[in-house]
Structure formats: structure tokens, C-alpha cells
């Protein structure tokens, strides 16, 4: 297991944040820079999850859905900025690692893997809540229990891949590059539809 972002600690951190009441993306207790961005990323994902649920309503005026869409764009931008922040902070921590001549380029970054783990923690929580409902059929609960097991396996697999990437990066055997997202939809300089 790596010492920079221990995956057991990361998964526990995500699980704790899922249970917390979130109304802001601000990091409450940043342990250090990388953990601050991990927290902001997760909080952004939680806020996105909530806004996306609201945007799917069909019993409200269109203006409400438009406001949800604007919030989704804002939180998605913050989510992407936090992913880049995680990657930047990680690369600072490993800046002295000498890469082997045959080091492999990894297509996914530490930040993007942590983002996916964050989303999986939200899916696990939502799926577990579905199994605890009293207003659904046994079949619904069985489906959700099956999904919960699949999601648990996916999360464990991805956590293992993250740990492998970090450990091999520290050995100089793998590396990644930060590929900027250059989101344009929130910037009036690039999106001519924003007034």
C-alpha cells in the first residue's frame, strides 16, 4: 500500500463524507493540500448528485430546471478543478522520482481515479438506501442488493488499481500527465450563448 494516498484511508474518508450533511464544497478539515482537493472533489460530486436529481423533476416550472442545470455546470467545473488539483499536488509529491526508461504512461490520472471512487461511494450509499425502503417489492430489494455487491467489487478493483499506479509511479515504472479539460461552457469568452 502506498503512503501518499492510502486507499483504505481514502475509501473511509469518502464514506464519512457521504454520511455528512453537505451544503458547500468548501473543505472543512483539510489534512494537507492533496486531501483538501480530495474533499472538494467529493463534495462537488455530492452537490452534483443532488442537483442532477432535482433537474430530473417533471413537476416544477422550467425555470427551476434551468437553475439546476446552471448549478450542475458550476459544480462540474469545481469537480474538474479539484481533479486537476489532486493531480498537481500528487505530482509535486513525486517530483523527485526518476522514471525508468521503459516507464509506462498511464492514461488515467490519480485525480480521475479518485473522482471515480468518490462517485462509486455515492452510488453505494444510494443503492444501500434502496435496500432499506419499505415501499418497494422484494424484487426491487434483490436487484439493489445485487447491484450493491457489483459496485463494492468495482470500488475494490479501482482502489487496487489506484494503489498500483501510485506504487509503480514511486518506483519509476508508471507515470501520467495532466491533460487539461479546458471547459468552455462556463466561460463567456468561449461560449457565445452566455450573456
PDB file of C-alpha atoms in Angstrom:
ATOM      1  CA  UNK A   1       0.000   0.000   0.000  1.00  0.00           C
ATOM      2  CA  UNK A   2       1.232   3.478  -0.818  1.00  0.00           C
ATOM      3  CA  UNK A   3       1.863   6.111   1.845  1.00  0.00           C
ATOM      4  CA  UNK A   4       0.831   9.186  -0.154  1.00  0.00           C
ATOM      5  CA  UNK A   5      -2.871   8.360  -0.507  1.00  0.00           C
ATOM      6  CA  UNK A   6      -3.528   5.123   1.395  1.00  0.00           C
ATOM      7  CA  UNK A   7      -6.561   3.632  -0.325  1.00  0.00           C
ATOM      8  CA  UNK A   8      -8.124   2.328   2.918  1.00  0.00           C
ATOM      9  CA  UNK A   9      -7.955   5.850   4.339  1.00  0.00           C
ATOM     10  CA  UNK A  10      -9.332   7.294   1.074  1.00  0.00           C
ATOM     11  CA  UNK A  11     -12.342   4.957   0.962  1.00  0.00           C
ATOM     12  CA  UNK A  12     -13.079   5.589   4.637  1.00  0.00           C
ATOM     13  CA  UNK A  13     -12.814   9.350   4.039  1.00  0.00           C
ATOM     14  CA  UNK A  14     -15.304   9.142   1.153  1.00  0.00           C
ATOM     15  CA  UNK A  15     -17.673   7.038   3.276  1.00  0.00           C
ATOM     16  CA  UNK A  16     -17.527   9.572   6.113  1.00  0.00           C
ATOM     17  CA  UNK A  17     -18.248  12.445   3.726  1.00  0.00           C
ATOM     18  CA  UNK A  18     -21.204  10.580   2.181  1.00  0.00           C
ATOM     19  CA  UNK A  19     -22.816  10.457   5.606  1.00  0.00           C
ATOM     20  CA  UNK A  20     -22.126  14.149   6.323  1.00  0.00           C
ATOM     21  CA  UNK A  21     -24.623  16.857   5.521  1.00  0.00           C
ATOM     22  CA  UNK A  22     -23.178  18.773   2.593  1.00  0.00           C
ATOM     23  CA  UNK A  23     -24.304  22.229   1.579  1.00  0.00           C
ATOM     24  CA  UNK A  24     -20.994  23.607   0.345  1.00  0.00           C
ATOM     25  CA  UNK A  25     -17.923  22.345  -1.485  1.00  0.00           C
ATOM     26  CA  UNK A  26     -15.536  24.036   0.947  1.00  0.00           C
ATOM     27  CA  UNK A  27     -13.144  21.633   2.656  1.00  0.00           C
ATOM     28  CA  UNK A  28     -13.833  21.533   6.372  1.00  0.00           C
ATOM     29  CA  UNK A  29     -10.713  19.886   7.751  1.00  0.00           C
ATOM     30  CA  UNK A  30      -8.002  19.796   5.118  1.00  0.00           C
ATOM     31  CA  UNK A  31      -5.265  17.477   6.385  1.00  0.00           C
ATOM     32  CA  UNK A  32      -2.902  18.755   3.712  1.00  0.00           C
ATOM     33  CA  UNK A  33      -3.176  20.084   0.176  1.00  0.00           C
ATOM     34  CA  UNK A  34      -3.937  16.820  -1.602  1.00  0.00           C
ATOM     35  CA  UNK A  35      -6.620  15.848   0.951  1.00  0.00           C
ATOM     36  CA  UNK A  36      -8.195  19.284   0.647  1.00  0.00           C
ATOM     37  CA  UNK A  37      -8.664  18.734  -3.092  1.00  0.00           C
ATOM     38  CA  UNK A  38      -9.935  15.188  -2.466  1.00  0.00           C
ATOM     39  CA  UNK A  39     -12.556  16.617  -0.113  1.00  0.00           C
ATOM     40  CA  UNK A  40     -13.549  19.406  -2.510  1.00  0.00           C
ATOM     41  CA  UNK A  41     -13.845  16.866  -5.330  1.00  0.00           C
ATOM     42  CA  UNK A  42     -16.093  14.633  -3.245  1.00  0.00           C
ATOM     43  CA  UNK A  43     -18.249  17.491  -2.011  1.00  0.00           C
ATOM     44  CA  UNK A  44     -18.634  18.701  -5.595  1.00  0.00           C
ATOM     45  CA  UNK A  45     -19.767  15.208  -6.592  1.00  0.00           C
ATOM     46  CA  UNK A  46     -22.306  15.207  -3.754  1.00  0.00           C
ATOM     47  CA  UNK A  47     -23.656  18.592  -4.789  1.00  0.00           C
ATOM     48  CA  UNK A  48     -23.779  17.430  -8.430  1.00  0.00           C
ATOM     49  CA  UNK A  49     -25.671  14.276  -7.417  1.00  0.00           C
ATOM     50  CA  UNK A  50     -28.261  16.370  -5.581  1.00  0.00           C
ATOM     51  CA  UNK A  51     -28.689  18.883  -8.414  1.00  0.00           C
ATOM     52  CA  UNK A  52     -28.958  16.140 -11.041  1.00  0.00           C
ATOM     53  CA  UNK A  53     -31.769  14.528  -9.036  1.00  0.00           C
ATOM     54  CA  UNK A  54     -33.545  17.878  -8.874  1.00  0.00           C
ATOM     55  CA  UNK A  55     -33.045  18.506 -12.602  1.00  0.00           C
ATOM     56  CA  UNK A  56     -34.968  15.318 -13.405  1.00  0.00           C
ATOM     57  CA  UNK A  57     -38.173  16.551 -11.782  1.00  0.00           C
ATOM     58  CA  UNK A  58     -41.178  16.971 -14.043  1.00  0.00           C
ATOM     59  CA  UNK A  59     -43.474  18.678 -11.569  1.00  0.00           C
ATOM     60  CA  UNK A  60     -41.812  22.115 -11.474  1.00  0.00           C
ATOM     61  CA  UNK A  61     -41.602  25.150 -13.715  1.00  0.00           C
ATOM     62  CA  UNK A  62     -38.886  25.142 -16.416  1.00  0.00           C
ATOM     63  CA  UNK A  63     -37.047  27.948 -14.609  1.00  0.00           C
ATOM     64  CA  UNK A  64     -36.329  25.534 -11.737  1.00  0.00           C
ATOM     65  CA  UNK A  65     -34.715  23.033 -14.102  1.00  0.00           C
ATOM     66  CA  UNK A  66     -32.685  25.825 -15.706  1.00  0.00           C
ATOM     67  CA  UNK A  67     -31.371  26.828 -12.263  1.00  0.00           C
ATOM     68  CA  UNK A  68     -30.480  23.195 -11.552  1.00  0.00           C
ATOM     69  CA  UNK A  69     -28.610  22.995 -14.865  1.00  0.00           C
ATOM     70  CA  UNK A  70     -26.625  26.117 -14.011  1.00  0.00           C
ATOM     71  CA  UNK A  71     -25.747  24.653 -10.613  1.00  0.00           C
ATOM     72  CA  UNK A  72     -24.690  21.389 -12.306  1.00  0.00           C
ATOM     73  CA  UNK A  73     -22.346  23.316 -14.600  1.00  0.00           C
ATOM     74  CA  UNK A  74     -20.849  25.168 -11.613  1.00  0.00           C
ATOM     75  CA  UNK A  75     -20.270  22.036  -9.527  1.00  0.00           C
ATOM     76  CA  UNK A  76     -18.933  20.123 -12.505  1.00  0.00           C
ATOM     77  CA  UNK A  77     -16.378  22.886 -13.088  1.00  0.00           C
ATOM     78  CA  UNK A  78     -15.371  22.757  -9.412  1.00  0.00           C
ATOM     79  CA  UNK A  79     -15.171  18.956  -9.622  1.00  0.00           C
ATOM     80  CA  UNK A  80     -12.821  19.132 -12.618  1.00  0.00           C
ATOM     81  CA  UNK A  81     -10.718  21.846 -10.984  1.00  0.00           C
ATOM     82  CA  UNK A  82     -10.377  19.636  -7.880  1.00  0.00           C
ATOM     83  CA  UNK A  83      -9.302  16.644 -10.005  1.00  0.00           C
ATOM     84  CA  UNK A  84      -6.570  18.788 -11.541  1.00  0.00           C
ATOM     85  CA  UNK A  85      -5.663  19.998  -8.028  1.00  0.00           C
ATOM     86  CA  UNK A  86      -5.276  16.402  -6.810  1.00  0.00           C
ATOM     87  CA  UNK A  87      -3.087  15.589  -9.809  1.00  0.00           C
ATOM     88  CA  UNK A  88      -0.954  18.684  -9.373  1.00  0.00           C
ATOM     89  CA  UNK A  89      -0.398  18.034  -5.655  1.00  0.00           C
ATOM     90  CA  UNK A  90       0.426  14.374  -6.298  1.00  0.00           C
ATOM     91  CA  UNK A  91       2.949  15.266  -8.988  1.00  0.00           C
ATOM     92  CA  UNK A  92       4.603  17.700  -6.554  1.00  0.00           C
ATOM     93  CA  UNK A  93       4.988  14.864  -4.053  1.00  0.00           C
ATOM     94  CA  UNK A  94       6.667  12.598  -6.623  1.00  0.00           C
ATOM     95  CA  UNK A  95       8.687  15.234  -8.463  1.00  0.00           C
ATOM     96  CA  UNK A  96      11.989  13.649  -7.422  1.00  0.00           C
ATOM     97  CA  UNK A  97      11.093  10.188  -8.698  1.00  0.00           C
ATOM     98  CA  UNK A  98      13.290   9.176 -11.612  1.00  0.00           C
ATOM     99  CA  UNK A  99      11.304   7.411 -14.279  1.00  0.00           C
ATOM    100  CA  UNK A 100      12.729   4.246 -15.773  1.00  0.00           C
ATOM    101  CA  UNK A 101      13.483   4.394 -19.474  1.00  0.00           C
ATOM    102  CA  UNK A 102      10.648   1.944 -20.128  1.00  0.00           C
ATOM    103  CA  UNK A 103       8.155   3.606 -17.728  1.00  0.00           C
ATOM    104  CA  UNK A 104       4.581   3.257 -18.936  1.00  0.00           C
ATOM    105  CA  UNK A 105       2.290   6.212 -19.476  1.00  0.00           C
ATOM    106  CA  UNK A 106      -0.982   5.633 -17.618  1.00  0.00           C
ATOM    107  CA  UNK A 107      -3.998   7.043 -19.438  1.00  0.00           C
ATOM    108  CA  UNK A 108      -5.887   7.782 -16.234  1.00  0.00           C
ATOM    109  CA  UNK A 109      -4.599  10.095 -13.540  1.00  0.00           C
ATOM    110  CA  UNK A 110      -4.629   9.713  -9.773  1.00  0.00           C
ATOM    111  CA  UNK A 111      -7.198  12.527  -9.599  1.00  0.00           C
ATOM    112  CA  UNK A 112      -9.538  10.951 -12.144  1.00  0.00           C
ATOM    113  CA  UNK A 113      -9.377   7.596 -10.341  1.00  0.00           C
ATOM    114  CA  UNK A 114     -10.141   9.262  -7.006  1.00  0.00           C
ATOM    115  CA  UNK A 115     -13.063  11.054  -8.673  1.00  0.00           C
ATOM    116  CA  UNK A 116     -14.431   7.707  -9.888  1.00  0.00           C
ATOM    117  CA  UNK A 117     -14.018   6.250  -6.387  1.00  0.00           C
ATOM    118  CA  UNK A 118     -15.928   9.223  -4.984  1.00  0.00           C
ATOM    119  CA  UNK A 119     -18.807   8.597  -7.368  1.00  0.00           C
ATOM    120  CA  UNK A 120     -18.792   4.899  -6.502  1.00  0.00           C
ATOM    121  CA  UNK A 121     -19.141   5.752  -2.804  1.00  0.00           C
ATOM    122  CA  UNK A 122     -22.210   7.850  -3.655  1.00  0.00           C
ATOM    123  CA  UNK A 123     -23.671   5.017  -5.751  1.00  0.00           C
ATOM    124  CA  UNK A 124     -23.050   2.519  -2.963  1.00  0.00           C
ATOM    125  CA  UNK A 125     -24.788   4.741  -0.432  1.00  0.00           C
ATOM    126  CA  UNK A 126     -27.782   5.372  -2.709  1.00  0.00           C
ATOM    127  CA  UNK A 127     -28.057   1.674  -3.567  1.00  0.00           C
ATOM    128  CA  UNK A 128     -27.874   0.649   0.092  1.00  0.00           C
ATOM    129  CA  UNK A 129     -30.678   3.103   0.914  1.00  0.00           C
ATOM    130  CA  UNK A 130     -32.799   1.457  -1.780  1.00  0.00           C
ATOM    131  CA  UNK A 131     -32.438  -1.895   0.026  1.00  0.00           C
ATOM    132  CA  UNK A 132     -33.816  -0.321   3.203  1.00  0.00           C
ATOM    133  CA  UNK A 133     -37.049   1.002   1.717  1.00  0.00           C
ATOM    134  CA  UNK A 134     -40.394  -0.319   2.950  1.00  0.00           C
ATOM    135  CA  UNK A 135     -42.420   0.854  -0.038  1.00  0.00           C
ATOM    136  CA  UNK A 136     -40.839  -1.387  -2.703  1.00  0.00           C
ATOM    137  CA  UNK A 137     -41.095  -5.021  -3.733  1.00  0.00           C
ATOM    138  CA  UNK A 138     -38.763  -7.808  -2.661  1.00  0.00           C
ATOM    139  CA  UNK A 139     -37.618  -7.985  -6.284  1.00  0.00           C
ATOM    140  CA  UNK A 140     -36.541  -4.322  -6.144  1.00  0.00           C
ATOM    141  CA  UNK A 141     -34.549  -5.002  -2.977  1.00  0.00           C
ATOM    142  CA  UNK A 142     -32.949  -8.106  -4.531  1.00  0.00           C
ATOM    143  CA  UNK A 143     -31.900  -6.094  -7.592  1.00  0.00           C
ATOM    144  CA  UNK A 144     -30.390  -3.412  -5.371  1.00  0.00           C
ATOM    145  CA  UNK A 145     -28.562  -5.980  -3.227  1.00  0.00           C
ATOM    146  CA  UNK A 146     -27.062  -7.488  -6.403  1.00  0.00           C
ATOM    147  CA  UNK A 147     -26.036  -4.058  -7.643  1.00  0.00           C
ATOM    148  CA  UNK A 148     -24.521  -3.244  -4.269  1.00  0.00           C
ATOM    149  CA  UNK A 149     -22.264  -6.306  -4.498  1.00  0.00           C
ATOM    150  CA  UNK A 150     -21.174  -5.388  -8.033  1.00  0.00           C
ATOM    151  CA  UNK A 151     -20.459  -1.789  -7.026  1.00  0.00           C
ATOM    152  CA  UNK A 152     -18.482  -2.992  -3.988  1.00  0.00           C
ATOM    153  CA  UNK A 153     -16.319  -5.165  -6.248  1.00  0.00           C
ATOM    154  CA  UNK A 154     -15.849  -2.340  -8.760  1.00  0.00           C
ATOM    155  CA  UNK A 155     -14.780   0.012  -5.982  1.00  0.00           C
ATOM    156  CA  UNK A 156     -12.296  -2.504  -4.535  1.00  0.00           C
ATOM    157  CA  UNK A 157     -10.868  -3.157  -8.009  1.00  0.00           C
ATOM    158  CA  UNK A 158     -10.475   0.539  -8.770  1.00  0.00           C
ATOM    159  CA  UNK A 159      -8.892   1.204  -5.351  1.00  0.00           C
ATOM    160  CA  UNK A 160      -6.406  -1.579  -6.079  1.00  0.00           C
ATOM    161  CA  UNK A 161      -5.620  -0.038  -9.487  1.00  0.00           C
ATOM    162  CA  UNK A 162      -5.101   3.366  -7.853  1.00  0.00           C
ATOM    163  CA  UNK A 163      -2.733   1.866  -5.306  1.00  0.00           C
ATOM    164  CA  UNK A 164      -0.887   0.047  -8.110  1.00  0.00           C
ATOM    165  CA  UNK A 165      -0.497   3.263 -10.114  1.00  0.00           C
ATOM    166  CA  UNK A 166       0.844   5.204  -7.130  1.00  0.00           C
ATOM    167  CA  UNK A 167       3.229   2.421  -6.046  1.00  0.00           C
ATOM    168  CA  UNK A 168       4.561   1.957  -9.583  1.00  0.00           C
ATOM    169  CA  UNK A 169       4.888   5.720 -10.017  1.00  0.00           C
ATOM    170  CA  UNK A 170       7.035   5.819  -6.873  1.00  0.00           C
ATOM    171  CA  UNK A 171       9.173   3.032  -8.363  1.00  0.00           C
ATOM    172  CA  UNK A 172       9.520   4.986 -11.609  1.00  0.00           C
ATOM    173  CA  UNK A 173       7.664   2.340 -13.605  1.00  0.00           C
ATOM    174  CA  UNK A 174       4.469   4.290 -14.387  1.00  0.00           C
ATOM    175  CA  UNK A 175       3.617   7.925 -14.811  1.00  0.00           C
ATOM    176  CA  UNK A 176       0.822  10.127 -16.072  1.00  0.00           C
ATOM    177  CA  UNK A 177       0.416  13.584 -17.486  1.00  0.00           C
ATOM    178  CA  UNK A 178      -2.176  16.149 -16.540  1.00  0.00           C
ATOM    179  CA  UNK A 179      -4.413  16.700 -19.523  1.00  0.00           C
ATOM    180  CA  UNK A 180      -6.266  19.969 -19.051  1.00  0.00           C
ATOM    181  CA  UNK A 181     -10.023  19.870 -19.530  1.00  0.00           C
ATOM    182  CA  UNK A 182     -10.334  23.448 -20.852  1.00  0.00           C
ATOM    183  CA  UNK A 183     -14.071  23.519 -20.152  1.00  0.00           C
ATOM    184  CA  UNK A 184     -15.653  26.217 -22.293  1.00  0.00           C
ATOM    185  CA  UNK A 185     -19.317  26.148 -21.366  1.00  0.00           C
ATOM    186  CA  UNK A 186     -18.927  28.280 -18.214  1.00  0.00           C
ATOM    187  CA  UNK A 187     -16.741  30.939 -19.784  1.00  0.00           C
ATOM    188  CA  UNK A 188     -18.392  33.812 -21.675  1.00  0.00           C
ATOM    189  CA  UNK A 189     -15.162  34.330 -23.641  1.00  0.00           C
ATOM    190  CA  UNK A 190     -15.674  30.935 -25.283  1.00  0.00           C
ATOM    191  CA  UNK A 191     -19.424  30.300 -25.086  1.00  0.00           C
ATOM    192  CA  UNK A 192     -21.155  32.946 -27.182  1.00  0.00           C
ATOM    193  CA  UNK A 193     -24.527  31.918 -25.718  1.00  0.00           C
ATOM    194  CA  UNK A 194     -23.662  33.269 -22.263  1.00  0.00           C
ATOM    195  CA  UNK A 195     -24.790  36.831 -21.868  1.00  0.00           C
TER     196      UNK A 195
END
